[in-house]
mmCIF file of C-alpha atoms in Angstrom:
data_model
loop_
_atom_site.group_PDB
_atom_site.id
_atom_site.type_symbol
_atom_site.label_atom_id
_atom_site.label_comp_id
_atom_site.label_asym_id
_atom_site.label_seq_id
_atom_site.Cartn_x
_atom_site.Cartn_y
_atom_site.Cartn_z
ATOM 1 C CA MET H 26 120.547 159.734 120.096
ATOM 2 C CA ASN H 27 118.634 161.030 122.829
ATOM 3 C CA ARG H 28 114.809 161.866 123.278
ATOM 4 C CA ARG H 29 115.494 165.699 122.810
ATOM 5 C CA ASP H 30 117.491 164.996 119.498
ATOM 6 C CA PHE H 31 115.226 162.864 118.153
ATOM 7 C CA LEU H 32 112.189 165.245 118.529
ATOM 8 C CA VAL H 33 114.146 167.896 117.005
ATOM 9 C CA ARG H 34 115.271 165.768 114.151
ATOM 10 C CA SER H 35 111.571 164.900 113.666
ATOM 11 C CA ALA H 36 110.160 168.515 113.709
ATOM 12 C CA ALA H 37 113.055 169.516 111.121
ATOM 13 C CA THR H 38 112.426 166.467 108.974
ATOM 14 C CA GLY H 39 108.680 166.977 108.802
ATOM 15 C CA VAL H 40 108.879 170.442 107.715
ATOM 16 C CA ALA H 41 111.565 170.113 105.346
ATOM 17 C CA ALA H 42 109.751 167.122 103.525
ATOM 18 C CA THR H 43 106.471 169.297 103.538
ATOM 19 C CA LEU H 44 108.053 172.255 101.864
ATOM 20 C CA ALA H 45 110.005 170.220 99.494
ATOM 21 C CA ALA H 46 106.799 168.252 98.469
ATOM 22 C CA ARG H 47 105.004 171.564 97.679
ATOM 23 C CA SER H 48 107.777 172.997 95.817
ATOM 24 C CA ILE H 49 108.439 170.071 93.888
ATOM 25 C CA CYS H 50 104.980 169.298 92.923
ATOM 26 C CA ALA H 51 104.661 173.046 91.695
ATOM 27 C CA ALA H 52 107.284 172.740 89.251
ATOM 28 C CA SER H 53 106.002 173.112 85.804
ATOM 29 C CA ASP H 54 108.820 171.816 83.887
ATOM 30 C CA GLU H 55 108.208 168.004 85.105
ATOM 31 C CA ARG H 56 105.893 165.730 82.658
ATOM 32 C CA LYS H 57 102.863 164.322 84.374
ATOM 33 C CA LEU H 58 103.186 161.185 86.339
ATOM 34 C CA ARG H 59 101.113 158.440 84.670
ATOM 35 C CA VAL H 60 98.785 156.477 87.383
ATOM 36 C CA GLY H 61 97.610 153.148 87.289
ATOM 37 C CA VAL H 62 94.634 152.674 89.761
ATOM 38 C CA ILE H 63 94.051 148.963 90.885
ATOM 39 C CA GLY H 64 90.994 147.792 93.107
ATOM 40 C CA HIS H 65 88.778 145.160 93.537
ATOM 41 C CA THR H 66 85.122 145.916 93.818
ATOM 42 C CA GLY H 67 83.367 143.818 96.406
ATOM 43 C CA ARG H 68 86.928 142.889 98.004
ATOM 44 C CA GLY H 69 88.247 146.216 99.613
ATOM 45 C CA ASP H 70 86.894 148.336 96.547
ATOM 46 C CA TYR H 71 89.185 151.320 96.055
ATOM 47 C CA GLY H 72 90.122 152.005 100.009
ATOM 48 C CA HIS H 73 89.320 155.339 100.886
ATOM 49 C CA GLY H 74 89.384 157.369 97.942
ATOM 50 C CA LEU H 75 92.859 156.094 96.539
ATOM 51 C CA ASN H 76 91.028 156.242 93.001
ATOM 52 C CA THR H 77 90.028 159.481 93.046
ATOM 53 C CA MET H 78 92.742 161.103 95.005
ATOM 54 C CA TRP H 79 94.550 161.759 91.628
ATOM 55 C CA LEU H 80 91.993 164.132 90.296
ATOM 56 C CA ASN H 81 93.449 166.488 92.726
ATOM 57 C CA LEU H 82 96.900 166.177 91.874
ATOM 58 C CA PRO H 83 97.523 167.845 88.375
ATOM 59 C CA GLU H 84 101.046 166.515 88.670
ATOM 60 C CA THR H 85 99.510 163.347 87.528
ATOM 61 C CA GLU H 86 97.067 161.842 85.125
ATOM 62 C CA ILE H 87 95.049 158.481 85.533
ATOM 63 C CA VAL H 88 95.933 156.221 82.505
ATOM 64 C CA ALA H 89 94.065 153.076 83.537
ATOM 65 C CA VAL H 90 92.084 151.387 85.858
ATOM 66 C CA ALA H 91 92.363 147.495 86.787
ATOM 67 C CA ASP H 92 89.385 145.874 88.761
ATOM 68 C CA PRO H 93 88.338 142.156 88.108
ATOM 69 C CA ASP H 94 84.523 143.252 88.845
ATOM 70 C CA ALA H 95 83.092 144.558 85.688
ATOM 71 C CA GLN H 96 80.518 146.606 87.043
ATOM 72 C CA GLY H 97 82.751 148.018 89.339
ATOM 73 C CA ARG H 98 85.459 148.815 87.030
ATOM 74 C CA ALA H 99 82.879 150.529 84.610
ATOM 75 C CA ALA H 100 81.851 152.531 87.324
ATOM 76 C CA CYS H 101 85.464 153.609 88.314
ATOM 77 C CA LEU H 102 86.301 154.635 84.962
ATOM 78 C CA ARG H 103 83.273 156.871 84.612
ATOM 79 C CA LYS H 104 84.252 158.617 88.064
ATOM 80 C CA LEU H 105 87.571 159.099 87.044
ATOM 81 C CA GLY H 106 87.044 160.044 83.379
ATOM 82 C CA VAL H 107 89.372 157.395 82.007
ATOM 83 C CA SER H 108 88.988 155.058 78.985
ATOM 84 C CA ARG H 109 91.268 152.047 79.542
ATOM 85 C CA GLY H 110 90.087 149.442 81.743
ATOM 86 C CA PHE H 111 91.539 145.983 82.468
ATOM 87 C CA ASP H 112 90.233 143.011 84.556
ATOM 88 C CA ASP H 113 93.667 141.866 85.206
ATOM 89 C CA TYR H 114 95.995 144.276 87.006
ATOM 90 C CA ARG H 115 99.281 142.300 85.486
ATOM 91 C CA GLN H 116 98.267 143.069 82.122
ATOM 92 C CA MET H 117 97.576 146.852 82.844
ATOM 93 C CA LEU H 118 100.761 147.069 84.669
ATOM 94 C CA VAL H 119 102.617 145.541 81.381
ATOM 95 C CA GLU H 120 100.716 147.337 78.704
ATOM 96 C CA MET H 121 100.545 150.634 80.301
ATOM 97 C CA LYS H 122 103.759 150.967 82.349
ATOM 98 C CA PRO H 123 102.542 153.534 84.796
ATOM 99 C CA ASP H 124 105.030 155.760 86.970
ATOM 100 C CA LEU H 125 102.791 155.410 89.781
ATOM 101 C CA VAL H 126 100.297 152.857 91.223
ATOM 102 C CA ALA H 127 97.676 153.124 93.416
ATOM 103 C CA ILE H 128 96.770 149.871 95.441
ATOM 104 C CA GLY H 129 93.513 150.937 96.665
ATOM 105 C CA MET H 130 91.743 147.528 97.786
ATOM 106 C CA ARG H 131 91.287 147.359 101.570
ATOM 107 C CA HIS H 132 91.605 143.544 101.692
ATOM 108 C CA VAL H 133 95.217 143.180 102.628
ATOM 109 C CA ASP H 134 95.899 139.621 101.089
ATOM 110 C CA GLN H 135 96.108 141.377 97.910
ATOM 111 C CA HIS H 136 98.777 143.886 98.715
ATOM 112 C CA ARG H 137 101.781 141.965 98.407
ATOM 113 C CA ASP H 138 101.272 140.429 95.347
ATOM 114 C CA VAL H 139 100.024 143.490 93.604
ATOM 115 C CA ALA H 140 103.243 145.813 94.971
ATOM 116 C CA LEU H 141 105.475 142.926 93.550
ATOM 117 C CA ALA H 142 103.837 142.896 90.306
ATOM 118 C CA ALA H 143 104.352 146.820 90.354
ATOM 119 C CA VAL H 144 107.875 146.963 90.968
ATOM 120 C CA GLU H 145 108.348 144.210 88.447
ATOM 121 C CA ALA H 146 106.655 146.385 85.848
ATOM 122 C CA GLY H 147 108.927 149.198 86.634
ATOM 123 C CA ALA H 148 106.664 151.515 88.932
ATOM 124 C CA ARG H 149 108.607 154.310 90.318
ATOM 125 C CA GLY H 150 106.048 154.866 92.974
ATOM 126 C CA ILE H 151 103.515 153.001 94.884
ATOM 127 C CA TYR H 152 100.481 154.428 97.143
ATOM 128 C CA LEU H 153 99.300 151.670 99.150
ATOM 129 C CA GLU H 154 96.013 151.313 101.274
ATOM 130 C CA LYS H 155 96.810 150.512 104.958
ATOM 131 C CA PRO H 156 97.256 147.970 106.636
ATOM 132 C CA PHE H 157 100.711 147.361 104.561
ATOM 133 C CA CYS H 158 100.401 143.788 104.439
ATOM 134 C CA ARG H 159 99.530 140.615 106.537
ATOM 135 C CA THR H 160 103.010 139.622 107.878
ATOM 136 C CA PRO H 161 106.423 140.726 108.545
ATOM 137 C CA ALA H 162 107.520 138.157 106.052
ATOM 138 C CA GLU H 163 105.279 139.851 103.346
ATOM 139 C CA ALA H 164 106.904 143.159 104.209
ATOM 140 C CA ASP H 165 110.269 141.958 104.066
ATOM 141 C CA GLU H 166 109.740 140.941 100.462
ATOM 142 C CA ILE H 167 108.362 144.099 99.363
ATOM 143 C CA VAL H 168 110.767 146.012 101.114
ATOM 144 C CA ALA H 169 113.781 143.985 99.288
ATOM 145 C CA ALA H 170 112.126 144.308 95.868
ATOM 146 C CA CYS H 171 111.661 147.952 96.192
ATOM 147 C CA GLU H 172 115.108 148.475 97.355
ATOM 148 C CA ARG H 173 116.462 146.700 94.359
ATOM 149 C CA SER H 174 114.232 148.764 91.917
ATOM 150 C CA HIS H 175 114.538 151.909 94.032
ATOM 151 C CA THR H 176 110.590 152.099 93.853
ATOM 152 C CA LYS H 177 109.266 154.453 96.494
ATOM 153 C CA VAL H 178 106.239 153.158 98.452
ATOM 154 C CA ALA H 179 103.825 155.471 100.484
ATOM 155 C CA VAL H 180 101.401 154.109 103.055
ATOM 156 C CA ALA H 181 97.900 155.952 103.326
ATOM 157 C CA HIS H 182 98.494 156.568 107.020
ATOM 158 C CA ARG H 183 96.913 159.992 106.398
ATOM 159 C CA ASN H 184 97.571 161.431 109.801
ATOM 160 C CA ARG H 185 100.958 160.568 109.388
ATOM 161 C CA TYR H 186 101.341 163.601 107.023
ATOM 162 C CA HIS H 187 99.881 166.223 109.104
ATOM 163 C CA PRO H 188 102.004 169.254 109.348
ATOM 164 C CA ALA H 189 100.875 169.493 113.076
ATOM 165 C CA LEU H 190 102.848 166.629 113.984
ATOM 166 C CA PRO H 191 106.372 168.393 113.891
ATOM 167 C CA VAL H 192 104.801 171.048 115.998
ATOM 168 C CA ILE H 193 103.936 168.818 118.620
ATOM 169 C CA ALA H 194 107.353 167.154 118.633
ATOM 170 C CA ARG H 195 108.872 170.663 119.141
ATOM 171 C CA LEU H 196 106.062 171.181 121.935
ATOM 172 C CA LEU H 197 107.131 167.873 123.683
ATOM 173 C CA GLN H 198 111.087 169.088 123.291
ATOM 174 C CA ASP H 199 110.106 172.397 124.849
ATOM 175 C CA GLY H 200 108.287 170.727 127.799
ATOM 176 C CA ALA H 201 104.610 171.901 127.030
ATOM 177 C CA ILE H 202 103.336 168.711 129.250
ATOM 178 C CA GLY H 203 106.608 168.264 131.243
ATOM 179 C CA LYS H 204 108.037 165.110 131.055
ATOM 180 C CA VAL H 205 106.654 162.494 128.721
ATOM 181 C CA LEU H 206 105.585 159.520 130.659
ATOM 182 C CA GLU H 207 103.735 157.218 128.444
ATOM 183 C CA LEU H 208 101.594 156.855 125.088
ATOM 184 C CA ARG H 209 98.329 155.252 125.209
ATOM 185 C CA GLY H 210 96.341 154.415 122.196
ATOM 186 C CA ARG H 211 92.833 152.661 121.605
ATOM 187 C CA GLY H 212 91.249 151.539 118.471
ATOM 188 C CA LYS H 213 87.457 152.327 117.326
ATOM 189 C CA GLU H 214 86.283 149.518 119.650
ATOM 190 C CA ASP H 215 83.211 149.094 117.689
ATOM 191 C CA ALA H 216 82.106 145.248 116.197
ATOM 192 C CA ARG H 217 85.559 145.089 115.165
ATOM 193 C CA GLY H 218 87.052 145.750 118.620
ATOM 194 C CA GLY H 219 90.029 143.406 119.513
ATOM 195 C CA ALA H 220 92.406 141.795 117.135
ATOM 196 C CA LEU H 221 90.675 143.124 113.826
ATOM 197 C CA ASP H 222 90.745 146.495 115.328
ATOM 198 C CA LEU H 223 94.218 146.106 116.173
ATOM 199 C CA TYR H 224 95.088 145.490 112.358
ATOM 200 C CA VAL H 225 92.672 147.903 110.327
ATOM 201 C CA LEU H 226 92.409 150.730 112.777
ATOM 202 C CA GLY H 227 95.279 150.328 115.304
ATOM 203 C CA SER H 228 97.743 150.791 112.263
ATOM 204 C CA HIS H 229 97.063 154.356 112.350
ATOM 205 C CA VAL H 230 97.671 154.778 116.139
ATOM 206 C CA LEU H 231 100.817 152.197 115.976
ATOM 207 C CA ASP H 232 102.141 154.364 113.615
ATOM 208 C CA GLN H 233 101.781 157.555 115.593
ATOM 209 C CA MET H 234 103.390 155.710 118.529
ATOM 210 C CA HIS H 235 106.224 154.960 115.946
ATOM 211 C CA TYR H 236 106.498 158.700 115.010
ATOM 212 C CA PHE H 237 106.646 159.973 118.556
ATOM 213 C CA GLY H 238 108.541 157.068 120.432
ATOM 214 C CA GLY H 239 110.912 155.784 118.012
ATOM 215 C CA LYS H 240 111.521 152.278 116.960
ATOM 216 C CA PRO H 241 110.098 149.316 118.913
ATOM 217 C CA VAL H 242 112.080 147.424 121.037
ATOM 218 C CA ALA H 243 109.836 144.936 122.713
ATOM 219 C CA CYS H 244 106.130 144.229 123.271
ATOM 220 C CA SER H 245 104.260 141.938 125.678
ATOM 221 C CA ALA H 246 100.775 141.510 125.464
ATOM 222 C CA THR H 247 97.347 139.626 126.161
ATOM 223 C CA VAL H 248 94.943 138.513 123.670
ATOM 224 C CA LEU H 249 91.424 137.507 124.781
ATOM 225 C CA VAL H 250 88.277 135.969 123.468
ATOM 226 C CA ASP H 251 85.289 136.535 125.776
ATOM 227 C CA GLY H 252 87.626 136.845 128.807
ATOM 228 C CA ARG H 253 89.957 134.166 128.548
ATOM 229 C CA PRO H 254 93.082 133.619 126.654
ATOM 230 C CA ILE H 255 92.763 132.701 122.860
ATOM 231 C CA GLU H 256 93.414 129.156 121.765
ATOM 232 C CA ARG H 257 94.007 127.482 118.526
ATOM 233 C CA ALA H 258 90.189 126.658 118.291
ATOM 234 C CA ASP H 259 89.557 130.242 118.178
ATOM 235 C CA VAL H 260 91.624 130.972 115.229
ATOM 236 C CA GLN H 261 89.813 131.736 111.973
ATOM 237 C CA GLU H 262 89.961 133.670 108.893
ATOM 238 C CA GLY H 263 90.094 137.335 109.737
ATOM 239 C CA ALA H 264 87.631 139.782 107.748
ATOM 240 C CA GLU H 265 89.154 141.979 105.142
ATOM 241 C CA GLY H 266 91.893 139.370 103.955
ATOM 242 C CA ILE H 267 93.921 139.926 107.154
ATOM 243 C CA GLY H 268 94.491 136.131 107.363
ATOM 244 C CA PRO H 269 94.558 133.969 110.496
ATOM 245 C CA LEU H 270 92.994 136.019 113.530
ATOM 246 C CA ALA H 271 91.475 135.524 116.914
ATOM 247 C CA GLY H 272 90.676 137.623 119.998
ATOM 248 C CA ASN H 273 87.923 140.507 120.827
ATOM 249 C CA GLU H 274 90.165 142.023 123.147
ATOM 250 C CA VAL H 275 93.812 143.126 122.967
ATOM 251 C CA HIS H 276 95.981 144.642 125.680
ATOM 252 C CA ALA H 277 99.695 145.541 124.609
ATOM 253 C CA ARG H 278 102.734 147.236 125.936
ATOM 254 C CA TYR H 279 105.579 148.551 123.732
ATOM 255 C CA GLU H 280 108.990 149.407 124.835
ATOM 256 C CA LEU H 281 110.145 152.450 122.481
ATOM 257 C CA GLU H 282 113.665 153.161 121.438
ATOM 258 C CA ARG H 283 113.006 156.800 122.901
ATOM 259 C CA GLY H 284 112.631 155.234 126.438
ATOM 260 C CA ILE H 285 108.748 156.239 126.469
ATOM 261 C CA PRO H 286 106.582 153.275 127.076
ATOM 262 C CA ALA H 287 103.576 152.797 124.765
ATOM 263 C CA PHE H 288 100.026 150.815 125.394
ATOM 264 C CA PHE H 289 97.437 149.745 122.876
ATOM 265 C CA ASP H 290 94.183 148.726 123.929
ATOM 266 C CA SER H 291 90.927 147.338 122.257
ATOM 267 C CA ILE H 292 87.859 145.777 123.368
ATOM 268 C CA HIS H 293 84.668 144.645 121.086
ATOM 269 C CA ASP H 294 81.859 146.630 121.458
ATOM 270 C CA ALA H 295 83.329 148.928 124.397
ATOM 271 C CA GLY H 296 80.506 151.243 124.258
ATOM 272 C CA THR H 297 82.517 154.416 123.755
ATOM 273 C CA LYS H 298 81.207 155.039 120.076
ATOM 274 C CA GLN H 299 84.760 155.140 118.631
ATOM 275 C CA ALA H 300 85.531 158.069 121.299
ATOM 276 C CA GLY H 301 88.893 156.296 122.184
ATOM 277 C CA PHE H 302 90.106 156.035 118.744
ATOM 278 C CA GLY H 303 93.449 157.919 118.722
ATOM 279 C CA LEU H 304 96.733 158.392 120.945
ATOM 280 C CA GLN H 305 97.319 160.232 123.886
ATOM 281 C CA ILE H 306 100.772 161.471 125.009
ATOM 282 C CA ILE H 307 100.603 161.631 128.953
ATOM 283 C CA GLY H 308 103.300 163.867 130.489
ATOM 284 C CA THR H 309 103.615 165.148 134.114
ATOM 285 C CA GLU H 310 102.008 168.559 133.319
ATOM 286 C CA GLY H 311 99.547 167.874 130.697
ATOM 287 C CA ILE H 312 98.180 165.695 127.800
ATOM 288 C CA ILE H 313 98.276 165.820 124.282
ATOM 289 C CA ASP H 314 95.263 164.094 122.575
ATOM 290 C CA LEU H 315 95.558 163.288 118.882
ATOM 291 C CA ARG H 316 92.246 161.883 117.378
ATOM 292 C CA MET H 317 92.748 159.979 114.155
ATOM 293 C CA ASP H 318 91.325 161.272 110.948
ATOM 294 C CA GLN H 319 89.617 164.305 112.728
ATOM 295 C CA GLU H 320 90.492 168.105 112.454
ATOM 296 C CA PRO H 321 91.872 169.787 114.385
ATOM 297 C CA LEU H 322 94.030 166.449 114.748
ATOM 298 C CA ALA H 323 95.524 167.553 118.263
ATOM 299 C CA HIS H 324 94.333 169.164 121.525
ATOM 300 C CA LEU H 325 96.475 170.049 124.743
ATOM 301 C CA LEU H 326 94.865 169.778 128.097
ATOM 302 C CA ALA H 327 97.396 171.696 130.310
ATOM 303 C CA GLY H 328 98.059 170.576 133.991
ATOM 304 C CA SER H 329 98.967 167.611 135.977
ATOM 305 C CA PRO H 330 96.863 164.580 135.004
ATOM 306 C CA PHE H 331 97.399 163.133 138.297
ATOM 307 C CA ARG H 332 96.127 166.191 140.558
ATOM 308 C CA PRO H 333 92.639 167.154 140.682
ATOM 309 C CA SER H 334 92.345 171.040 140.303
ATOM 310 C CA GLY H 335 89.618 173.152 141.500
ATOM 311 C CA LYS H 336 90.127 175.609 138.446
ATOM 312 C CA PRO H 337 88.279 174.549 135.120
ATOM 313 C CA ARG H 338 90.772 173.226 132.471
ATOM 314 C CA SER H 339 89.897 173.011 128.797
ATOM 315 C CA TRP H 340 91.293 171.108 125.719
ATOM 316 C CA VAL H 341 93.016 173.531 123.395
ATOM 317 C CA PRO H 342 93.480 172.539 119.706
ATOM 318 C CA ILE H 343 96.875 172.612 118.154
ATOM 319 C CA SER H 344 97.109 173.313 114.657
ATOM 320 C CA SER H 345 100.122 173.531 112.206
ATOM 321 C CA ALA H 346 100.692 177.296 113.387
ATOM 322 C CA GLY H 347 100.699 176.278 117.270
ATOM 323 C CA ILE H 348 98.876 175.871 120.419
ATOM 324 C CA ASP H 349 95.093 177.520 119.969
ATOM 325 C CA GLN H 350 96.020 179.047 116.830
ATOM 326 C CA PRO H 351 93.922 178.853 113.954
ATOM 327 C CA GLU H 352 94.923 176.822 111.167
ATOM 328 C CA PRO H 353 96.442 178.785 108.395
ATOM 329 C CA ASP H 354 95.559 176.161 105.522
ATOM 330 C CA SER H 355 91.787 176.193 105.504
ATOM 331 C CA ALA H 356 91.866 173.213 102.846
ATOM 332 C CA LEU H 357 94.232 171.160 105.102
ATOM 333 C CA GLY H 358 91.239 168.870 106.491
ATOM 334 C CA GLN H 359 90.048 167.893 102.896
ATOM 335 C CA GLU H 360 93.194 167.771 101.508
ATOM 336 C CA LEU H 361 94.543 165.226 104.108
ATOM 337 C CA SER H 362 91.362 163.355 103.803
ATOM 338 C CA ALA H 363 91.565 163.047 100.173
ATOM 339 C CA HIS H 364 95.216 162.067 100.518
ATOM 340 C CA THR H 365 96.115 165.193 98.662
ATOM 341 C CA VAL H 366 99.071 166.175 101.037
ATOM 342 C CA SER H 367 100.574 162.445 100.915
ATOM 343 C CA GLY H 368 100.199 162.238 97.274
ATOM 344 C CA ARG H 369 101.998 165.240 97.015
ATOM 345 C CA ASP H 370 104.742 163.874 99.217
ATOM 346 C CA LEU H 371 104.864 160.533 97.135
ATOM 347 C CA ILE H 372 105.416 162.721 93.718
ATOM 348 C CA ALA H 373 108.094 164.700 95.575
ATOM 349 C CA ALA H 374 109.649 161.579 96.910
ATOM 350 C CA VAL H 375 109.902 159.811 93.353
ATOM 351 C CA ARG H 376 111.226 163.145 91.812
ATOM 352 C CA GLU H 377 113.884 163.666 94.746
ATOM 353 C CA ASP H 378 114.878 160.241 95.029
ATOM 354 C CA ARG H 379 114.083 159.846 98.653
ATOM 355 C CA GLN H 380 111.849 157.936 101.094
ATOM 356 C CA PRO H 381 108.022 159.314 101.567
ATOM 357 C CA LEU H 382 107.129 160.302 104.953
ATOM 358 C CA CYS H 383 105.289 157.517 105.921
ATOM 359 C CA ASN H 384 107.205 154.743 103.754
ATOM 360 C CA MET H 385 107.689 150.940 103.272
ATOM 361 C CA TYR H 386 109.961 150.778 106.380
ATOM 362 C CA GLU H 387 107.481 152.383 108.638
ATOM 363 C CA GLY H 388 104.646 150.318 107.259
ATOM 364 C CA ARG H 389 106.689 147.283 107.889
ATOM 365 C CA THR H 390 107.298 148.365 111.411
ATOM 366 C CA VAL H 391 103.565 148.618 111.966
ATOM 367 C CA ILE H 392 102.815 145.416 110.552
ATOM 368 C CA GLU H 393 105.576 143.929 112.904
ATOM 369 C CA MET H 394 104.297 145.802 115.880
ATOM 370 C CA ILE H 395 100.972 144.090 115.121
ATOM 371 C CA SER H 396 102.313 140.697 114.776
ATOM 372 C CA ALA H 397 104.224 141.147 117.941
ATOM 373 C CA VAL H 398 101.138 141.312 119.918
ATOM 374 C CA PHE H 399 100.279 137.660 118.752
ATOM 375 C CA GLU H 400 103.532 136.360 119.193
ATOM 376 C CA SER H 401 103.816 137.381 122.673
ATOM 377 C CA GLN H 402 100.252 135.903 123.428
ATOM 378 C CA ARG H 403 101.248 132.418 121.787
ATOM 379 C CA LEU H 404 104.164 132.633 124.144
ATOM 380 C CA GLY H 405 102.067 133.126 127.323
ATOM 381 C CA GLY H 406 102.437 136.774 127.368
ATOM 382 C CA GLN H 407 106.332 136.757 127.157
ATOM 383 C CA ARG H 408 108.209 140.035 126.247
ATOM 384 C CA VAL H 409 109.352 139.464 122.463
ATOM 385 C CA THR H 410 111.972 141.758 121.066
ATOM 386 C CA PHE H 411 112.532 143.459 117.712
ATOM 387 C CA PRO H 412 113.058 142.590 114.946
ATOM 388 C CA LEU H 413 110.556 139.690 115.580
ATOM 389 C CA ALA H 414 112.245 136.180 115.088
ATOM 390 C CA THR H 415 108.977 134.828 113.703
ATOM 391 C CA ARG H 416 108.214 136.536 110.492
ATOM 392 C CA GLU H 417 104.932 134.594 109.611
ATOM 393 C CA ASN H 418 101.594 134.888 111.116
ATOM 394 C CA PRO H 419 102.267 133.738 114.772
ATOM 395 C CA LEU H 420 98.482 132.274 115.106
ATOM 396 C CA THR H 421 99.467 129.648 112.729
ATOM 397 C CA LYS H 422 101.966 128.085 115.304
ATOM 398 C CA LEU H 423 99.407 128.549 118.277
ATOM 399 C CA ALA H 424 99.427 125.445 120.348
#
C-alpha cells in the first residue's frame, strides 16, 4: 500500500469509527454496561480521570471500585457515588463480573497482571492507562489473552481519538504541506527528560508517529547519561513502575512503513518548559504541528521551512472542520480530556465486535518502539528491526 492509499484509509477509518461510536452509544435499547474501576492510591492512583470518565457515559454504570489503600478507596467511592469497594481487584472481578474494566493506575508494573485477571474474569472491554505495559513480552501476553477471549482493549492515548486526525491525513494526501519529509517529536523534557520521558509522555508522540507514518520498520538510537553512553551501572528501577531504566538524554530515529523517517528526542531539563511536547510533520511546503493534550490539537504553518520569507507567516489552527475553521463541537476539548470520546469508542467497539481506534495492537507497537531505543543503544547504536527479537527489557542485558 502506498502513502496516498494509507492516508485515505486512515481518514475514512477514523471518520467511520467516530460516527459509529456516536450512533451505537446513543442506542436506547442496549442495557448499560457494568464498569469495575481499579486504581491504587499512592501507586499511580486512578490515572488521568479513568475513574470519573464513566460518569459522563450514560451507557455505563459503575458497580464497584478496587483499591488496596483504604482511604483512597473510600474517597473514590464517595466521588463516584458507588457503595461496593474491594481491597483486592481479583475479588472484585470475580464477584462483580463487570463488562468493562478501567485499569487506572499509572504505575505500569501493575498493568499486565490486572489486564490478564480482567480477561480471565470475562471482561468484554478494558480501558487502560498508558503506557500499555513495561515490555513487548508483557504486551504479547495481553494481546494473546484478549485474542482468545475477544476482549477489546482501548489505550488511553487521548489524542489518538481526536477527530482532527483524519482531517490532517486528508490534508497530507492533498499536498497541503507538499511532500512529507519527516516526523519530529519531543517529550516534555522536564525533570523526567530522557528515558522516563520517552516512556510516560513520549508514548503519546510515538502513537501519533505510528498513525501518520505506519508501522515501525527499524530504529537506531543513542541513550546518554550526563553526555556519555549509558552503562550497566547506570541502570536503576525507574519511577512509576517502569522497570529497569537509564538515561537522561534520548535521540531516536525510526524508519516507518510509509517511507517517512521519524525522530524522537528528549533531554533532561532542556529549558523549553514543555513547549516541545508534541509532533511536527515537516513537508517541503509547510509544517503541521500537533500539541499533545491541547486544543486546538494542530496548527499549520504554510510555506517552505527551509527558505526565509520576507512576508510574515502565521500558525493557523486545524479543527475537525478543516484549516482555520472553528471547531463545530464546542465540548470536544473537555470530552477528549475526560476520556468521553475514547470511552464511547470502546463501548461501540464492544457492541460492534471491532477493535477500538487505539487498541492493544497499537499499544504494543508503542511499547516496542520504546524498547527498540534501548535495544539499539545496547548494541552500540545499531539499527534494529521490527518485530524486535528481544521481547524483554533490553537494559537487563546491557553489558
